[in-house]
Tab-separated table of C-alpha atoms in Angstrom:
chain	number	residue	atom	x	y	z
A	1132	MET	CA	65.489	236.477	95.918
A	1133	ALA	CA	64.823	232.962	97.094
A	1134	THR	CA	67.305	233.578	99.956
A	1135	LEU	CA	65.833	236.849	101.035
A	1136	LEU	CA	62.365	235.056	101.171
A	1137	LEU	CA	63.882	232.410	103.394
A	1138	ALA	CA	65.397	235.294	105.686
A	1139	VAL	CA	61.974	236.979	106.028
A	1140	LEU	CA	60.320	233.615	106.609
A	1141	ALA	CA	62.654	232.919	109.511
A	1142	LEU	CA	62.199	236.322	110.985
A	1143	LEU	CA	58.267	235.884	110.826
A	1144	ALA	CA	58.710	232.532	112.316
A	1145	ALA	CA	60.688	233.746	115.310
A	1146	ALA	CA	58.379	236.708	115.811
A	1147	ARG	CA	55.287	234.441	115.786
A	1148	ALA	CA	57.026	231.951	118.365
A	1149	SER	CA	57.830	234.896	120.626
A	1150	PHE	CA	54.553	236.490	120.476
A	1151	ILE	CA	52.840	233.301	121.501
A	1152	MET	CA	55.062	232.441	124.334
A	1153	ILE	CA	54.670	235.892	125.883
A	1154	TYR	CA	51.021	235.587	125.201
A	1155	LEU	CA	50.846	232.160	127.032
A	1156	GLY	CA	52.558	233.574	130.025
A	1157	PHE	CA	50.019	236.348	130.467
A	1158	ALA	CA	46.880	234.673	129.432
A	1159	TYR	CA	47.370	231.456	131.528
A	1160	ARG	CA	49.150	233.136	134.554
A	1161	ASP	CA	46.120	232.017	136.824
A	1162	GLU	CA	46.486	228.388	135.686
A	1163	LEU	CA	50.435	228.231	135.582
A	1164	ASN	CA	52.867	230.487	137.322
A	1165	PRO	CA	55.376	231.583	134.641
A	1166	VAL	CA	58.212	231.694	137.364
A	1167	THR	CA	58.170	227.965	138.198
A	1168	ALA	CA	56.259	226.046	135.383
A	1169	PRO	CA	58.000	224.905	132.300
A	1170	LEU	CA	56.612	226.048	128.956
A	1171	SER	CA	55.634	222.525	128.022
A	1172	TYR	CA	52.876	222.494	130.828
A	1173	TYR	CA	50.742	224.884	128.676
A	1174	VAL	CA	49.557	221.759	126.761
A	1175	LEU	CA	47.948	220.481	129.880
A	1176	VAL	CA	45.556	223.601	130.040
A	1177	ASP	CA	42.503	224.268	127.889
A	1178	GLY	CA	43.585	225.977	124.786
A	1179	GLY	CA	47.183	226.006	125.463
A	1180	GLU	CA	48.197	222.869	123.506
A	1181	GLN	CA	47.537	224.370	119.991
A	1182	LEU	CA	49.495	227.565	120.801
A	1183	PHE	CA	52.341	225.752	122.206
A	1184	THR	CA	52.577	223.345	119.193
A	1185	SER	CA	52.215	226.416	116.909
A	1186	ALA	CA	55.016	228.235	118.488
A	1187	ALA	CA	57.334	225.299	118.531
A	1188	VAL	CA	56.769	224.349	114.794
A	1189	ALA	CA	57.078	228.049	113.805
A	1190	MET	CA	60.682	228.146	115.685
A	1191	ALA	CA	61.566	225.024	113.794
A	1192	VAL	CA	60.612	226.341	110.514
A	1193	GLY	CA	62.563	229.595	111.269
A	1194	ALA	CA	65.735	227.740	112.348
A	1195	LEU	CA	65.482	225.413	109.214
A	1196	ALA	CA	64.867	228.455	106.952
A	1197	VAL	CA	67.961	230.202	108.285
A	1198	LEU	CA	69.862	227.238	107.793
A	1199	VAL	CA	68.984	226.689	104.206
A	1200	GLY	CA	69.421	230.453	103.499
A	1201	MET	CA	72.915	230.555	104.912
A	1202	ALA	CA	73.977	227.525	102.906
A	1203	ARG	CA	72.501	229.257	99.742
A	1204	SER	CA	74.259	232.416	100.485
A	1205	GLY	CA	77.726	230.627	100.406
A	1206	VAL	CA	78.279	230.020	104.041
A	1207	ARG	CA	80.116	226.544	104.522
A	1208	MET	CA	77.386	224.864	106.696
A	1209	ALA	CA	77.897	221.130	105.885
A	1210	GLY	CA	78.722	218.840	108.750
A	1211	ARG	CA	78.243	219.763	112.458
A	1212	PRO	CA	76.523	222.945	112.038
A	1213	THR	CA	73.788	221.649	109.894
A	1214	VAL	CA	73.331	218.448	111.994
A	1215	LEU	CA	72.979	220.545	115.148
A	1216	PHE	CA	70.490	223.099	113.725
A	1217	ALA	CA	68.423	220.184	112.077
A	1218	VAL	CA	68.499	218.200	115.331
A	1219	TRP	CA	67.350	221.169	117.407
A	1220	ALA	CA	64.502	221.765	114.989
A	1221	LEU	CA	63.481	218.287	115.186
A	1222	CYS	CA	63.566	218.417	118.892
A	1223	LEU	CA	61.049	221.270	118.928
A	1224	VAL	CA	58.622	219.189	116.706
A	1225	LEU	CA	59.165	216.219	118.826
A	1226	ALA	CA	58.482	218.229	122.070
A	1227	ALA	CA	55.171	219.500	120.509
A	1228	VAL	CA	54.005	216.151	119.152
A	1229	PHE	CA	54.789	214.156	122.248
A	1230	PRO	CA	53.309	216.137	125.254
A	1231	ILE	CA	54.633	216.084	128.712
A	1232	ASP	CA	53.020	213.753	131.272
A	1233	ASP	CA	50.633	215.287	133.719
A	1234	SER	CA	52.499	213.649	136.563
A	1235	PRO	CA	55.454	214.380	138.845
A	1236	ARG	CA	57.111	211.220	137.217
A	1237	ILE	CA	57.422	210.084	133.688
A	1238	LEU	CA	54.824	207.334	133.060
A	1239	THR	CA	54.510	207.027	129.170
A	1240	PHE	CA	56.582	206.772	126.000
A	1241	ALA	CA	55.242	210.269	124.905
A	1242	GLY	CA	56.664	211.533	128.254
A	1243	TRP	CA	60.180	210.036	127.715
A	1244	VAL	CA	60.282	211.443	124.181
A	1245	HIS	CA	59.261	214.660	125.350
A	1246	GLN	CA	61.837	214.703	128.011
A	1247	PHE	CA	64.746	213.879	125.812
A	1248	ALA	CA	63.420	216.365	123.141
A	1249	GLY	CA	63.363	218.920	125.857
A	1250	ALA	CA	66.987	218.363	126.770
A	1251	GLY	CA	67.966	218.681	123.130
A	1252	ILE	CA	66.125	222.048	122.764
A	1253	LEU	CA	68.030	223.342	125.787
A	1254	ALA	CA	71.534	222.307	124.726
A	1255	LEU	CA	71.824	221.967	120.864
A	1256	LEU	CA	71.174	225.517	119.565
A	1257	SER	CA	74.139	226.723	121.610
A	1258	PHE	CA	76.491	224.125	120.174
A	1259	ALA	CA	75.111	224.801	116.708
A	1260	GLY	CA	75.647	228.505	116.981
A	1261	LEU	CA	79.198	228.114	118.329
A	1262	ALA	CA	79.811	225.383	115.420
A	1263	ALA	CA	78.578	227.803	112.841
A	1264	ALA	CA	80.523	230.886	114.072
A	1265	PRO	CA	83.958	229.895	112.556
A	1266	ARG	CA	82.220	229.008	109.106
A	1267	LEU	CA	80.527	232.461	109.253
A	1268	ALA	CA	83.779	234.077	110.073
A	1269	GLU	CA	85.287	232.850	106.785
A	1270	SER	CA	83.016	235.166	104.713
A	1271	PRO	CA	83.544	239.018	105.052
A	1272	ALA	CA	79.600	239.619	104.546
A	1273	TRP	CA	78.889	237.348	107.608
A	1274	ARG	CA	81.747	238.393	109.958
A	1275	PRO	CA	79.753	241.322	111.692
A	1276	VAL	CA	77.149	238.769	113.130
A	1277	VAL	CA	79.865	236.416	114.492
A	1278	PRO	CA	80.400	238.040	117.978
A	1279	THR	CA	76.673	238.294	118.376
A	1280	VAL	CA	76.070	234.665	117.547
A	1281	ARG	CA	78.874	233.566	120.027
A	1282	MET	CA	77.777	235.800	122.829
A	1283	LEU	CA	74.008	234.658	122.559
A	1284	SER	CA	75.051	231.061	122.156
A	1285	ILE	CA	77.395	231.221	125.366
A	1286	GLY	CA	74.604	232.918	127.063
A	1287	ALA	CA	72.063	230.376	126.292
A	1288	ALA	CA	74.403	227.565	127.476
A	1289	VAL	CA	75.095	229.273	130.723
A	1290	ILE	CA	71.347	229.800	131.581
A	1291	ALA	CA	70.521	226.244	130.363
A	1292	ALA	CA	73.195	224.876	132.852
A	1293	ALA	CA	71.677	226.842	135.615
A	1294	TYR	CA	68.208	225.470	134.766
A	1295	ILE	CA	69.660	221.813	134.720
A	1296	VAL	CA	71.333	222.516	138.240
A	1297	GLY	CA	68.097	223.736	139.471
A	1298	ARG	CA	66.283	220.583	138.515
A	1299	LEU	CA	68.504	218.662	140.847
A	1300	ASP	CA	65.903	219.707	143.393
A	1301	ASP	CA	63.464	217.123	141.770
A	1302	LEU	CA	66.016	214.371	142.795
A	1303	VAL	CA	66.888	215.893	146.158
A	1304	PRO	CA	63.748	217.577	147.475
A	1305	GLY	CA	64.710	220.721	149.507
A	1306	LEU	CA	68.105	220.996	147.868
A	1307	PHE	CA	67.527	224.698	147.115
A	1308	GLY	CA	64.766	225.293	149.739
A	1309	SER	CA	61.626	226.930	148.409
A	1310	VAL	CA	63.179	228.740	145.595
A	1311	ASP	CA	62.133	227.570	142.235
A	1312	VAL	CA	62.799	229.794	139.050
A	1313	GLY	CA	62.925	226.925	136.647
A	1314	GLY	CA	60.162	228.472	134.438
A	1315	VAL	CA	61.992	231.781	134.195
A	1316	LEU	CA	65.357	230.161	133.492
A	1317	GLN	CA	63.807	228.000	130.685
A	1318	ARG	CA	62.068	230.947	129.162
A	1319	VAL	CA	65.353	232.956	129.233
A	1320	VAL	CA	67.178	230.181	127.480
A	1321	LEU	CA	64.511	230.024	124.824
A	1322	GLY	CA	64.741	233.969	124.455
A	1323	PHE	CA	68.477	233.698	123.666
A	1324	GLN	CA	67.904	230.887	121.283
A	1325	VAL	CA	65.389	232.977	119.486
A	1326	ALA	CA	67.718	235.799	119.565
A	1327	VAL	CA	70.360	233.582	117.812
A	1328	VAL	CA	68.013	232.646	115.128
A	1329	SER	CA	66.826	236.222	114.629
A	1330	ALA	CA	70.325	237.570	114.551
A	1331	LEU	CA	71.283	235.148	111.805
A	1332	ALA	CA	67.924	235.891	109.782
A	1333	VAL	CA	68.683	239.745	109.954
A	1334	GLN	CA	72.142	239.186	108.586
A	1335	LEU	CA	70.765	236.904	106.087
A	1336	VAL	CA	68.294	239.619	105.073
A	1337	ARG	CA	71.281	242.224	104.577
A	1338	VAL	CA	73.437	239.692	102.624
A	1339	SER	CA	70.620	238.567	100.426
A	1340	TRP	CA	69.256	242.006	99.947
A	1341	SER	CA	72.655	243.312	98.959
A	1342	ALA	CA	73.086	240.280	96.401
A	1343	VAL	CA	69.576	241.225	94.911
A	1344	ARG	CA	70.504	244.780	94.460
A	1345	SER	CA	74.099	244.084	93.039
A	1346	GLY	CA	72.410	241.654	90.581
A	1347	ALA	CA	69.923	244.308	89.542
A	1348	ALA	CA	72.600	246.911	89.185
A	1349	THR	CA	74.699	244.550	87.044
A	1350	GLY	CA	71.826	243.536	84.828
A	1351	ALA	CA	70.821	247.294	84.326
A	1352	ALA	CA	74.578	248.080	83.486
A	1353	THR	CA	74.694	245.050	81.071
A	1354	GLY	CA	71.447	246.138	79.283
A	1355	ALA	CA	72.627	249.775	78.925
A	1356	ALA	CA	75.927	248.622	77.552
A	1357	ALA	CA	74.378	246.300	74.894
A	1358	PRO	CA	74.801	247.746	71.330
A	1359	THR	CA	71.746	248.800	69.513
A	1360	VAL	CA	71.323	246.769	66.307
A	1361	LEU	CA	69.439	248.705	63.701
A	1362	PRO	CA	67.326	246.790	61.223
A	1363	ARG	CA	68.613	246.716	57.543
A	1364	PRO	CA	66.882	249.054	55.107
């Protein structure tokens, strides 16, 4: 039952983070163009900082809930998968705690921390998903989700690479002309990452719910088979 609760928590956290990010794109479209502006710039607009922080922390909680739930359900997560998932969650929190600098250049310690945390957010979940896939394949109950996790992880990595290439324009102005879709690419990467966590959470719901039902059925059968002891006259 505890594992099932962790799965539900992960799904709720992923849903909350997704809703907030979509809401920010519509509510602040006049202040920030979602096509070009990174998500972290919402901390610079009035009322956006709390929402951005809430979404980042929710996503970190969801990832950790899935990680603990998978370990509790018997998946061999020790080692690289656990480290990658945990560091990705930490990067989300750091990116929320240390805001981006309101400047074309990084000027503060907080800005540098945010920059490195942002790079970790873009890259690490793809590696975490790919590292977890072989461990999931070891369990028959988890094998159905392995292709989905691999596909979403690879998709996130490809889009993240495209985003990084697009940022070369910051170093060489005019490299890609007037085309700037960095905001969209970043949001697509995060969408793939949320999908990875959600796919794992959904499978965790199935696995844990099956275990709960199996345990209840076993308990009922044991109770029915127990002999009735009559009191002595």
